[in-house]
Amino acid sequence: MIVRRVLNNNVVDGLDDSLQEVIVFGKGLGFNSKPGELIDETMIEKIFRLDDAAASRHFASIVGSIPADILSATADLVTRAREELRVKISDSLYASLADHLSFAVARAKDGGDFTIPLAVEVRRFYPTEYAFAKSAVAELNAKLGIELPADEAISIALHVINAQVGGAADSASRLMELTHSILDIVRLHFGLAYDDDSPAYLRFVTHLRFFAQRVLLGETVQRDDAELLRILREQKEPAFACVDKVDAFVMRSHGHAMSASEKVYIGLHINSFL
């Protein structure tokens, strides 16, 4: 492994044996290092391997200003998120989370107050990511010797959610806005009052989460469900009349044409409330 450039006394941008670019962290690793020299592997504490070139460039551009202990904690959290949540998480999480934690720790030391938008929506629509983020706050407090506020879990969860949809900073808010809108369309169409703890509601929200994610990513589920959709339209006409409203909304707001499979599944979920 060789040095490409020194980012600070603890971090270097390097190439591994397969010539993949890596960000390497270790106390004193960059001190007196020069481009082209071999990296002393006994000093390496963390290696960041980012497959996404844009995410790698962004991370390299900020990593020199991030304290070493926060870099190390960030690497551990990204690894744990990928293992425990079992979802695809963009490499962009390295930079966004490290940058955020650097700011959050400084703010906690200064005792500054803050409010976090979408707190209710994160707890309601993303309980798994929120539970992970709460454990992350406890882990950070122990590792960094600090007392982050409990609501910091909302911010961390938002970064994890963003990283599941490509990494754009507004992805989480767009996901929750779309989920909210579809729930409102169904509620108003039937005059429903949702029971937030009912199995039917929780299953519907989970399905809408993944549907909203596909809409934002420009993906769709395509199976040969046209005949099934025709039959269900005849059997469960009220539910599928509402599906048509949802279909029109996502086309108008996101340019997404719902497939027959997507209409079938959303229609069956809606029918469970009737």
PDB file of C-alpha atoms in Angstrom:
ATOM      1  CA  MET A   1       0.000   0.000   0.000  1.00  0.00           C
ATOM      2  CA  ILE A   2       1.480   3.370  -1.037  1.00  0.00           C
ATOM      3  CA  VAL A   3       0.808   7.011  -0.247  1.00  0.00           C
ATOM      4  CA  ARG A   4      -0.911   9.110  -2.953  1.00  0.00           C
ATOM      5  CA  ARG A   5      -1.165  12.226  -0.826  1.00  0.00           C
ATOM      6  CA  VAL A   6      -1.097  13.186   2.813  1.00  0.00           C
ATOM      7  CA  LEU A   7      -4.406  14.581   4.096  1.00  0.00           C
ATOM      8  CA  ASN A   8      -3.178  15.354   7.620  1.00  0.00           C
ATOM      9  CA  ASN A   9      -0.873  13.871  10.250  1.00  0.00           C
ATOM     10  CA  ASN A  10      -3.257  10.956  10.798  1.00  0.00           C
ATOM     11  CA  VAL A  11      -4.857  10.349   7.386  1.00  0.00           C
ATOM     12  CA  VAL A  12      -3.430   9.581   3.956  1.00  0.00           C
ATOM     13  CA  ASP A  13      -5.006   8.954   0.580  1.00  0.00           C
ATOM     14  CA  GLY A  14      -3.406   5.763  -0.709  1.00  0.00           C
ATOM     15  CA  LEU A  15      -3.511   2.903  -3.179  1.00  0.00           C
ATOM     16  CA  ASP A  16      -3.807  -0.679  -2.026  1.00  0.00           C
ATOM     17  CA  ASP A  17      -2.171  -3.689  -3.687  1.00  0.00           C
ATOM     18  CA  SER A  18      -4.982  -3.914  -6.266  1.00  0.00           C
ATOM     19  CA  LEU A  19      -4.516  -0.179  -7.047  1.00  0.00           C
ATOM     20  CA  GLN A  20      -7.873   0.701  -5.476  1.00  0.00           C
ATOM     21  CA  GLU A  21      -7.956   4.112  -3.838  1.00  0.00           C
ATOM     22  CA  VAL A  22      -8.279   3.912  -0.060  1.00  0.00           C
ATOM     23  CA  ILE A  23      -8.387   6.427   2.767  1.00  0.00           C
ATOM     24  CA  VAL A  24      -6.114   5.157   5.544  1.00  0.00           C
ATOM     25  CA  PHE A  25      -6.248   6.348   9.136  1.00  0.00           C
ATOM     26  CA  GLY A  26      -3.712   5.846  11.952  1.00  0.00           C
ATOM     27  CA  LYS A  27      -2.229   8.141  14.573  1.00  0.00           C
ATOM     28  CA  GLY A  28       0.875   9.794  13.118  1.00  0.00           C
ATOM     29  CA  LEU A  29       0.485   7.891   9.836  1.00  0.00           C
ATOM     30  CA  GLY A  30       0.775  10.994   7.678  1.00  0.00           C
ATOM     31  CA  PHE A  31       3.560  12.641   9.652  1.00  0.00           C
ATOM     32  CA  ASN A  32       6.660  12.939   7.406  1.00  0.00           C
ATOM     33  CA  SER A  33       4.999  10.646   4.808  1.00  0.00           C
ATOM     34  CA  LYS A  34       5.502  11.511   1.160  1.00  0.00           C
ATOM     35  CA  PRO A  35       3.641  10.516  -2.038  1.00  0.00           C
ATOM     36  CA  GLY A  36       4.957   7.260  -3.461  1.00  0.00           C
ATOM     37  CA  GLU A  37       6.262   5.950  -0.147  1.00  0.00           C
ATOM     38  CA  LEU A  38       5.067   2.675   1.333  1.00  0.00           C
ATOM     39  CA  ILE A  39       2.506   3.037   4.134  1.00  0.00           C
ATOM     40  CA  ASP A  40       3.692   1.608   7.454  1.00  0.00           C
ATOM     41  CA  GLU A  41       0.932  -0.976   7.884  1.00  0.00           C
ATOM     42  CA  THR A  42       1.722  -1.445  11.575  1.00  0.00           C
ATOM     43  CA  MET A  43       0.367   2.089  12.137  1.00  0.00           C
ATOM     44  CA  ILE A  44      -2.959   1.546  10.315  1.00  0.00           C
ATOM     45  CA  GLU A  45      -6.055   1.685  12.526  1.00  0.00           C
ATOM     46  CA  LYS A  46      -8.809   1.986   9.891  1.00  0.00           C
ATOM     47  CA  ILE A  47      -9.018   1.607   6.124  1.00  0.00           C
ATOM     48  CA  PHE A  48     -11.900   3.239   4.266  1.00  0.00           C
ATOM     49  CA  ARG A  49     -12.619   1.532   0.939  1.00  0.00           C
ATOM     50  CA  LEU A  50     -15.232   3.491  -1.003  1.00  0.00           C
ATOM     51  CA  ASP A  51     -16.388   1.928  -4.274  1.00  0.00           C
ATOM     52  CA  ASP A  52     -18.300   5.057  -5.304  1.00  0.00           C
ATOM     53  CA  ALA A  53     -15.770   7.438  -6.889  1.00  0.00           C
ATOM     54  CA  ALA A  54     -17.824  10.585  -6.203  1.00  0.00           C
ATOM     55  CA  ALA A  55     -18.352   9.588  -2.556  1.00  0.00           C
ATOM     56  CA  SER A  56     -14.641   8.817  -2.243  1.00  0.00           C
ATOM     57  CA  ARG A  57     -13.652  12.238  -3.591  1.00  0.00           C
ATOM     58  CA  HIS A  58     -16.089  13.979  -1.249  1.00  0.00           C
ATOM     59  CA  PHE A  59     -14.846  12.009   1.737  1.00  0.00           C
ATOM     60  CA  ALA A  60     -11.217  12.775   0.852  1.00  0.00           C
ATOM     61  CA  SER A  61     -12.072  16.482   0.619  1.00  0.00           C
ATOM     62  CA  ILE A  62     -13.374  16.681   4.190  1.00  0.00           C
ATOM     63  CA  VAL A  63     -11.522  13.928   6.019  1.00  0.00           C
ATOM     64  CA  GLY A  64      -8.521  16.123   6.818  1.00  0.00           C
ATOM     65  CA  SER A  65     -10.690  18.378   8.983  1.00  0.00           C
ATOM     66  CA  ILE A  66     -12.419  15.582  10.938  1.00  0.00           C
ATOM     67  CA  PRO A  67     -10.946  14.641  14.354  1.00  0.00           C
ATOM     68  CA  ALA A  68      -9.350  11.195  14.438  1.00  0.00           C
ATOM     69  CA  ASP A  69     -11.659   9.767  17.105  1.00  0.00           C
ATOM     70  CA  ILE A  70     -14.746  10.799  15.114  1.00  0.00           C
ATOM     71  CA  LEU A  71     -13.353   9.234  11.941  1.00  0.00           C
ATOM     72  CA  SER A  72     -12.789   5.985  13.779  1.00  0.00           C
ATOM     73  CA  ALA A  73     -16.282   6.047  15.329  1.00  0.00           C
ATOM     74  CA  THR A  74     -17.828   6.817  11.928  1.00  0.00           C
ATOM     75  CA  ALA A  75     -16.133   3.805  10.323  1.00  0.00           C
ATOM     76  CA  ASP A  76     -17.428   1.549  13.089  1.00  0.00           C
ATOM     77  CA  LEU A  77     -21.000   2.886  12.758  1.00  0.00           C
ATOM     78  CA  VAL A  78     -21.112   2.513   8.965  1.00  0.00           C
ATOM     79  CA  THR A  79     -19.863  -1.066   9.262  1.00  0.00           C
ATOM     80  CA  ARG A  80     -22.414  -1.852  11.957  1.00  0.00           C
ATOM     81  CA  ALA A  81     -25.275  -0.212  10.032  1.00  0.00           C
ATOM     82  CA  ARG A  82     -24.543  -2.365   6.997  1.00  0.00           C
ATOM     83  CA  GLU A  83     -24.381  -5.530   9.088  1.00  0.00           C
ATOM     84  CA  GLU A  84     -27.413  -4.911  11.293  1.00  0.00           C
ATOM     85  CA  LEU A  85     -29.872  -3.123   9.001  1.00  0.00           C
ATOM     86  CA  ARG A  86     -29.218  -5.454   6.047  1.00  0.00           C
ATOM     87  CA  VAL A  87     -30.017  -2.776   3.476  1.00  0.00           C
ATOM     88  CA  LYS A  88     -27.897  -1.243   0.747  1.00  0.00           C
ATOM     89  CA  ILE A  89     -26.166   1.807   2.203  1.00  0.00           C
ATOM     90  CA  SER A  90     -24.328   4.262  -0.029  1.00  0.00           C
ATOM     91  CA  ASP A  91     -20.650   5.075   0.571  1.00  0.00           C
ATOM     92  CA  SER A  92     -21.844   8.670   0.920  1.00  0.00           C
ATOM     93  CA  LEU A  93     -22.659   7.847   4.552  1.00  0.00           C
ATOM     94  CA  TYR A  94     -18.962   8.008   5.473  1.00  0.00           C
ATOM     95  CA  ALA A  95     -18.685  11.697   4.600  1.00  0.00           C
ATOM     96  CA  SER A  96     -22.159  12.822   5.651  1.00  0.00           C
ATOM     97  CA  LEU A  97     -22.019  11.067   9.024  1.00  0.00           C
ATOM     98  CA  ALA A  98     -18.428  12.053   9.840  1.00  0.00           C
ATOM     99  CA  ASP A  99     -19.147  15.682   8.953  1.00  0.00           C
ATOM    100  CA  HIS A 100     -22.351  15.676  10.978  1.00  0.00           C
ATOM    101  CA  LEU A 101     -20.789  14.000  14.029  1.00  0.00           C
ATOM    102  CA  SER A 102     -17.906  16.467  14.019  1.00  0.00           C
ATOM    103  CA  PHE A 103     -20.424  19.305  14.203  1.00  0.00           C
ATOM    104  CA  ALA A 104     -22.706  17.523  16.695  1.00  0.00           C
ATOM    105  CA  VAL A 105     -19.865  16.831  19.131  1.00  0.00           C
ATOM    106  CA  ALA A 106     -18.686  20.453  18.970  1.00  0.00           C
ATOM    107  CA  ARG A 107     -22.252  21.631  19.571  1.00  0.00           C
ATOM    108  CA  ALA A 108     -22.699  19.279  22.522  1.00  0.00           C
ATOM    109  CA  LYS A 109     -19.493  20.588  24.102  1.00  0.00           C
ATOM    110  CA  ASP A 110     -20.769  24.159  23.689  1.00  0.00           C
ATOM    111  CA  GLY A 111     -24.151  23.212  25.153  1.00  0.00           C
ATOM    112  CA  GLY A 112     -26.100  24.604  22.189  1.00  0.00           C
ATOM    113  CA  ASP A 113     -29.813  23.867  21.754  1.00  0.00           C
ATOM    114  CA  PHE A 114     -31.295  22.561  18.535  1.00  0.00           C
ATOM    115  CA  THR A 115     -34.483  21.253  17.073  1.00  0.00           C
ATOM    116  CA  ILE A 116     -34.648  18.423  14.546  1.00  0.00           C
ATOM    117  CA  PRO A 117     -37.399  18.267  11.923  1.00  0.00           C
ATOM    118  CA  LEU A 118     -39.099  14.978  11.019  1.00  0.00           C
ATOM    119  CA  ALA A 119     -38.645  13.509  14.517  1.00  0.00           C
ATOM    120  CA  VAL A 120     -42.196  12.149  14.599  1.00  0.00           C
ATOM    121  CA  GLU A 121     -41.935  10.738  11.076  1.00  0.00           C
ATOM    122  CA  VAL A 122     -38.594   9.009  11.726  1.00  0.00           C
ATOM    123  CA  ARG A 123     -39.903   7.271  14.861  1.00  0.00           C
ATOM    124  CA  ARG A 124     -43.142   6.332  13.083  1.00  0.00           C
ATOM    125  CA  PHE A 125     -41.935   5.249   9.634  1.00  0.00           C
ATOM    126  CA  TYR A 126     -38.352   4.076  10.318  1.00  0.00           C
ATOM    127  CA  PRO A 127     -38.352   2.334  13.725  1.00  0.00           C
ATOM    128  CA  THR A 128     -35.456   0.030  12.793  1.00  0.00           C
ATOM    129  CA  GLU A 129     -33.186   2.875  11.697  1.00  0.00           C
ATOM    130  CA  TYR A 130     -34.229   4.875  14.771  1.00  0.00           C
ATOM    131  CA  ALA A 131     -33.417   1.973  17.104  1.00  0.00           C
ATOM    132  CA  PHE A 132     -30.016   1.624  15.441  1.00  0.00           C
ATOM    133  CA  ALA A 133     -29.408   5.372  15.782  1.00  0.00           C
ATOM    134  CA  LYS A 134     -30.299   5.316  19.495  1.00  0.00           C
ATOM    135  CA  SER A 135     -27.712   2.590  20.046  1.00  0.00           C
ATOM    136  CA  ALA A 136     -25.249   4.659  17.976  1.00  0.00           C
ATOM    137  CA  VAL A 137     -25.686   7.613  20.329  1.00  0.00           C
ATOM    138  CA  ALA A 138     -24.917   5.383  23.324  1.00  0.00           C
ATOM    139  CA  GLU A 139     -21.866   4.000  21.500  1.00  0.00           C
ATOM    140  CA  LEU A 140     -20.618   7.480  20.602  1.00  0.00           C
ATOM    141  CA  ASN A 141     -21.075   8.756  24.146  1.00  0.00           C
ATOM    142  CA  ALA A 142     -18.984   5.875  25.485  1.00  0.00           C
ATOM    143  CA  LYS A 143     -16.253   6.122  22.836  1.00  0.00           C
ATOM    144  CA  LEU A 144     -15.945   9.894  22.694  1.00  0.00           C
ATOM    145  CA  GLY A 145     -16.548  10.612  26.384  1.00  0.00           C
ATOM    146  CA  ILE A 146     -19.366  13.025  25.614  1.00  0.00           C
ATOM    147  CA  GLU A 147     -23.091  13.311  26.300  1.00  0.00           C
ATOM    148  CA  LEU A 148     -24.912  13.768  23.025  1.00  0.00           C
ATOM    149  CA  PRO A 149     -28.607  14.651  23.437  1.00  0.00           C
ATOM    150  CA  ALA A 150     -31.026  11.771  22.949  1.00  0.00           C
ATOM    151  CA  ASP A 151     -32.611  13.489  19.932  1.00  0.00           C
ATOM    152  CA  GLU A 152     -29.290  13.197  18.140  1.00  0.00           C
ATOM    153  CA  ALA A 153     -30.592   9.730  17.230  1.00  0.00           C
ATOM    154  CA  ILE A 154     -33.059  11.401  14.845  1.00  0.00           C
ATOM    155  CA  SER A 155     -30.238  13.122  12.944  1.00  0.00           C
ATOM    156  CA  ILE A 156     -28.191   9.936  12.707  1.00  0.00           C
ATOM    157  CA  ALA A 157     -31.238   7.986  11.519  1.00  0.00           C
ATOM    158  CA  LEU A 158     -31.864  10.618   8.823  1.00  0.00           C
ATOM    159  CA  HIS A 159     -28.296  10.222   7.527  1.00  0.00           C
ATOM    160  CA  VAL A 160     -28.738   6.427   7.427  1.00  0.00           C
ATOM    161  CA  ILE A 161     -32.073   6.799   5.580  1.00  0.00           C
ATOM    162  CA  ASN A 162     -30.554   9.249   3.080  1.00  0.00           C
ATOM    163  CA  ALA A 163     -27.757   6.759   2.400  1.00  0.00           C
ATOM    164  CA  GLN A 164     -30.320   4.122   1.433  1.00  0.00           C
ATOM    165  CA  VAL A 165     -31.632   6.338  -1.375  1.00  0.00           C
ATOM    166  CA  GLY A 166     -28.438   7.521  -3.029  1.00  0.00           C
ATOM    167  CA  GLY A 167     -27.194   9.910  -0.363  1.00  0.00           C
ATOM    168  CA  ALA A 168     -28.833  13.225  -1.317  1.00  0.00           C
ATOM    169  CA  ALA A 169     -29.366  15.380   1.753  1.00  0.00           C
ATOM    170  CA  ASP A 170     -33.110  15.761   1.155  1.00  0.00           C
ATOM    171  CA  SER A 171     -33.838  12.094   0.372  1.00  0.00           C
ATOM    172  CA  ALA A 172     -35.245  11.260   3.809  1.00  0.00           C
ATOM    173  CA  SER A 173     -37.596  14.242   3.827  1.00  0.00           C
ATOM    174  CA  ARG A 174     -38.800  13.397   0.295  1.00  0.00           C
ATOM    175  CA  LEU A 175     -39.388   9.758   1.305  1.00  0.00           C
ATOM    176  CA  MET A 176     -41.429  10.750   4.338  1.00  0.00           C
ATOM    177  CA  GLU A 177     -43.358  13.396   2.421  1.00  0.00           C
ATOM    178  CA  LEU A 178     -44.368  10.826  -0.193  1.00  0.00           C
ATOM    179  CA  THR A 179     -45.317   8.247   2.456  1.00  0.00           C
ATOM    180  CA  HIS A 180     -47.347  10.880   4.318  1.00  0.00           C
ATOM    181  CA  SER A 181     -49.128  11.968   1.134  1.00  0.00           C
ATOM    182  CA  ILE A 182     -50.231   8.442   0.197  1.00  0.00           C
ATOM    183  CA  LEU A 183     -51.438   7.758   3.736  1.00  0.00           C
ATOM    184  CA  ASP A 184     -53.444  10.995   3.558  1.00  0.00           C
ATOM    185  CA  ILE A 185     -54.954  10.090   0.169  1.00  0.00           C
ATOM    186  CA  VAL A 186     -56.210   6.776   1.577  1.00  0.00           C
ATOM    187  CA  ARG A 187     -57.364   8.333   4.865  1.00  0.00           C
ATOM    188  CA  LEU A 188     -59.342  11.089   3.154  1.00  0.00           C
ATOM    189  CA  HIS A 189     -60.777   8.798   0.464  1.00  0.00           C
ATOM    190  CA  PHE A 190     -62.369   6.508   3.074  1.00  0.00           C
ATOM    191  CA  GLY A 191     -62.622   8.899   6.046  1.00  0.00           C
ATOM    192  CA  LEU A 192     -60.350   6.593   8.049  1.00  0.00           C
ATOM    193  CA  ALA A 193     -58.804   7.155  11.452  1.00  0.00           C
ATOM    194  CA  TYR A 194     -55.603   5.094  11.475  1.00  0.00           C
ATOM    195  CA  ASP A 195     -54.677   3.041  14.515  1.00  0.00           C
ATOM    196  CA  ASP A 196     -50.904   3.600  14.482  1.00  0.00           C
ATOM    197  CA  ASP A 197     -50.291   0.403  16.451  1.00  0.00           C
ATOM    198  CA  SER A 198     -52.471  -1.942  14.414  1.00  0.00           C
ATOM    199  CA  PRO A 199     -50.717  -4.671  12.375  1.00  0.00           C
ATOM    200  CA  ALA A 200     -52.547  -3.555   9.207  1.00  0.00           C
ATOM    201  CA  TYR A 201     -51.284   0.011   9.559  1.00  0.00           C
ATOM    202  CA  LEU A 202     -47.709  -1.056  10.354  1.00  0.00           C
ATOM    203  CA  ARG A 203     -47.627  -3.432   7.367  1.00  0.00           C
ATOM    204  CA  PHE A 204     -49.005  -0.699   5.088  1.00  0.00           C
ATOM    205  CA  VAL A 205     -46.410   1.828   6.267  1.00  0.00           C
ATOM    206  CA  THR A 206     -43.612  -0.701   5.750  1.00  0.00           C
ATOM    207  CA  HIS A 207     -44.849  -1.388   2.217  1.00  0.00           C
ATOM    208  CA  LEU A 208     -45.140   2.348   1.467  1.00  0.00           C
ATOM    209  CA  ARG A 209     -41.571   2.894   2.695  1.00  0.00           C
ATOM    210  CA  PHE A 210     -40.184   0.547   0.076  1.00  0.00           C
ATOM    211  CA  PHE A 211     -42.601   1.830  -2.567  1.00  0.00           C
ATOM    212  CA  ALA A 212     -41.523   5.433  -1.906  1.00  0.00           C
ATOM    213  CA  GLN A 213     -37.880   4.362  -2.075  1.00  0.00           C
ATOM    214  CA  ARG A 214     -38.422   2.790  -5.494  1.00  0.00           C
ATOM    215  CA  VAL A 215     -40.220   5.904  -6.730  1.00  0.00           C
ATOM    216  CA  LEU A 216     -37.323   8.150  -5.692  1.00  0.00           C
ATOM    217  CA  LEU A 217     -34.770   5.793  -7.233  1.00  0.00           C
ATOM    218  CA  GLY A 218     -36.776   5.547 -10.464  1.00  0.00           C
ATOM    219  CA  GLU A 219     -37.280   1.794 -10.027  1.00  0.00           C
ATOM    220  CA  THR A 220     -40.411  -0.301 -10.360  1.00  0.00           C
ATOM    221  CA  VAL A 221     -41.549  -3.865  -9.728  1.00  0.00           C
ATOM    222  CA  GLN A 222     -42.503  -5.520 -13.017  1.00  0.00           C
ATOM    223  CA  ARG A 223     -44.203  -8.898 -12.917  1.00  0.00           C
ATOM    224  CA  ASP A 224     -47.003 -10.382 -14.960  1.00  0.00           C
ATOM    225  CA  ASP A 225     -49.780  -9.286 -12.601  1.00  0.00           C
ATOM    226  CA  ALA A 226     -52.122  -7.627 -15.114  1.00  0.00           C
ATOM    227  CA  GLU A 227     -54.717 -10.430 -14.941  1.00  0.00           C
ATOM    228  CA  LEU A 228     -54.550 -10.527 -11.143  1.00  0.00           C
ATOM    229  CA  LEU A 229     -55.082  -6.769 -11.085  1.00  0.00           C
ATOM    230  CA  ARG A 230     -58.136  -7.107 -13.356  1.00  0.00           C
ATOM    231  CA  ILE A 231     -59.693  -9.743 -11.057  1.00  0.00           C
ATOM    232  CA  LEU A 232     -59.004  -7.781  -7.893  1.00  0.00           C
ATOM    233  CA  ARG A 233     -60.458  -4.610  -9.413  1.00  0.00           C
ATOM    234  CA  GLU A 234     -63.743  -6.473  -9.865  1.00  0.00           C
ATOM    235  CA  GLN A 235     -63.711  -8.062  -6.403  1.00  0.00           C
ATOM    236  CA  LYS A 236     -62.467  -5.082  -4.371  1.00  0.00           C
ATOM    237  CA  GLU A 237     -63.619  -2.096  -6.390  1.00  0.00           C
ATOM    238  CA  PRO A 238     -63.561   0.503  -3.550  1.00  0.00           C
ATOM    239  CA  ALA A 239     -59.938  -0.254  -2.641  1.00  0.00           C
ATOM    240  CA  PHE A 240     -58.754  -0.126  -6.240  1.00  0.00           C
ATOM    241  CA  ALA A 241     -60.628   3.101  -6.931  1.00  0.00           C
ATOM    242  CA  CYS A 242     -58.410   4.562  -4.221  1.00  0.00           C
ATOM    243  CA  VAL A 243     -55.340   2.953  -5.834  1.00  0.00           C
ATOM    244  CA  ASP A 244     -56.146   4.920  -8.980  1.00  0.00           C
ATOM    245  CA  LYS A 245     -55.981   8.129  -6.933  1.00  0.00           C
ATOM    246  CA  VAL A 246     -52.574   7.085  -5.581  1.00  0.00           C
ATOM    247  CA  ASP A 247     -51.432   6.196  -9.100  1.00  0.00           C
ATOM    248  CA  ALA A 248     -52.487   9.594 -10.428  1.00  0.00           C
ATOM    249  CA  PHE A 249     -50.741  11.343  -7.544  1.00  0.00           C
ATOM    250  CA  VAL A 250     -47.349   9.626  -7.928  1.00  0.00           C
ATOM    251  CA  MET A 251     -47.469  10.211 -11.701  1.00  0.00           C
ATOM    252  CA  ARG A 252     -48.272  13.888 -11.198  1.00  0.00           C
ATOM    253  CA  SER A 253     -45.784  14.476  -8.375  1.00  0.00           C
ATOM    254  CA  HIS A 254     -42.900  12.153  -9.348  1.00  0.00           C
ATOM    255  CA  GLY A 255     -43.534  11.041 -12.933  1.00  0.00           C
ATOM    256  CA  HIS A 256     -43.777   7.444 -11.706  1.00  0.00           C
ATOM    257  CA  ALA A 257     -46.154   5.080 -13.538  1.00  0.00           C
ATOM    258  CA  MET A 258     -47.232   2.380 -11.099  1.00  0.00           C
ATOM    259  CA  SER A 259     -46.891  -1.153 -12.450  1.00  0.00           C
ATOM    260  CA  ALA A 260     -49.689  -3.713 -12.148  1.00  0.00           C
ATOM    261  CA  SER A 261     -47.747  -5.420  -9.337  1.00  0.00           C
ATOM    262  CA  GLU A 262     -47.431  -2.187  -7.366  1.00  0.00           C
ATOM    263  CA  LYS A 263     -51.170  -1.507  -7.770  1.00  0.00           C
ATOM    264  CA  VAL A 264     -52.021  -5.044  -6.635  1.00  0.00           C
ATOM    265  CA  TYR A 265     -50.006  -4.843  -3.439  1.00  0.00           C
ATOM    266  CA  ILE A 266     -51.079  -1.333  -2.469  1.00  0.00           C
ATOM    267  CA  GLY A 267     -54.696  -2.225  -3.251  1.00  0.00           C
ATOM    268  CA  LEU A 268     -54.583  -5.280  -1.006  1.00  0.00           C
ATOM    269  CA  HIS A 269     -53.093  -3.234   1.821  1.00  0.00           C
ATOM    270  CA  ILE A 270     -55.783  -0.585   1.414  1.00  0.00           C
ATOM    271  CA  ASN A 271     -58.486  -3.256   1.385  1.00  0.00           C
ATOM    272  CA  SER A 272     -57.282  -4.507   4.772  1.00  0.00           C
ATOM    273  CA  PHE A 273     -58.672  -1.280   6.313  1.00  0.00           C
ATOM    274  CA  LEU A 274     -62.174  -1.771   4.866  1.00  0.00           C
TER     275      LEU A 274
END
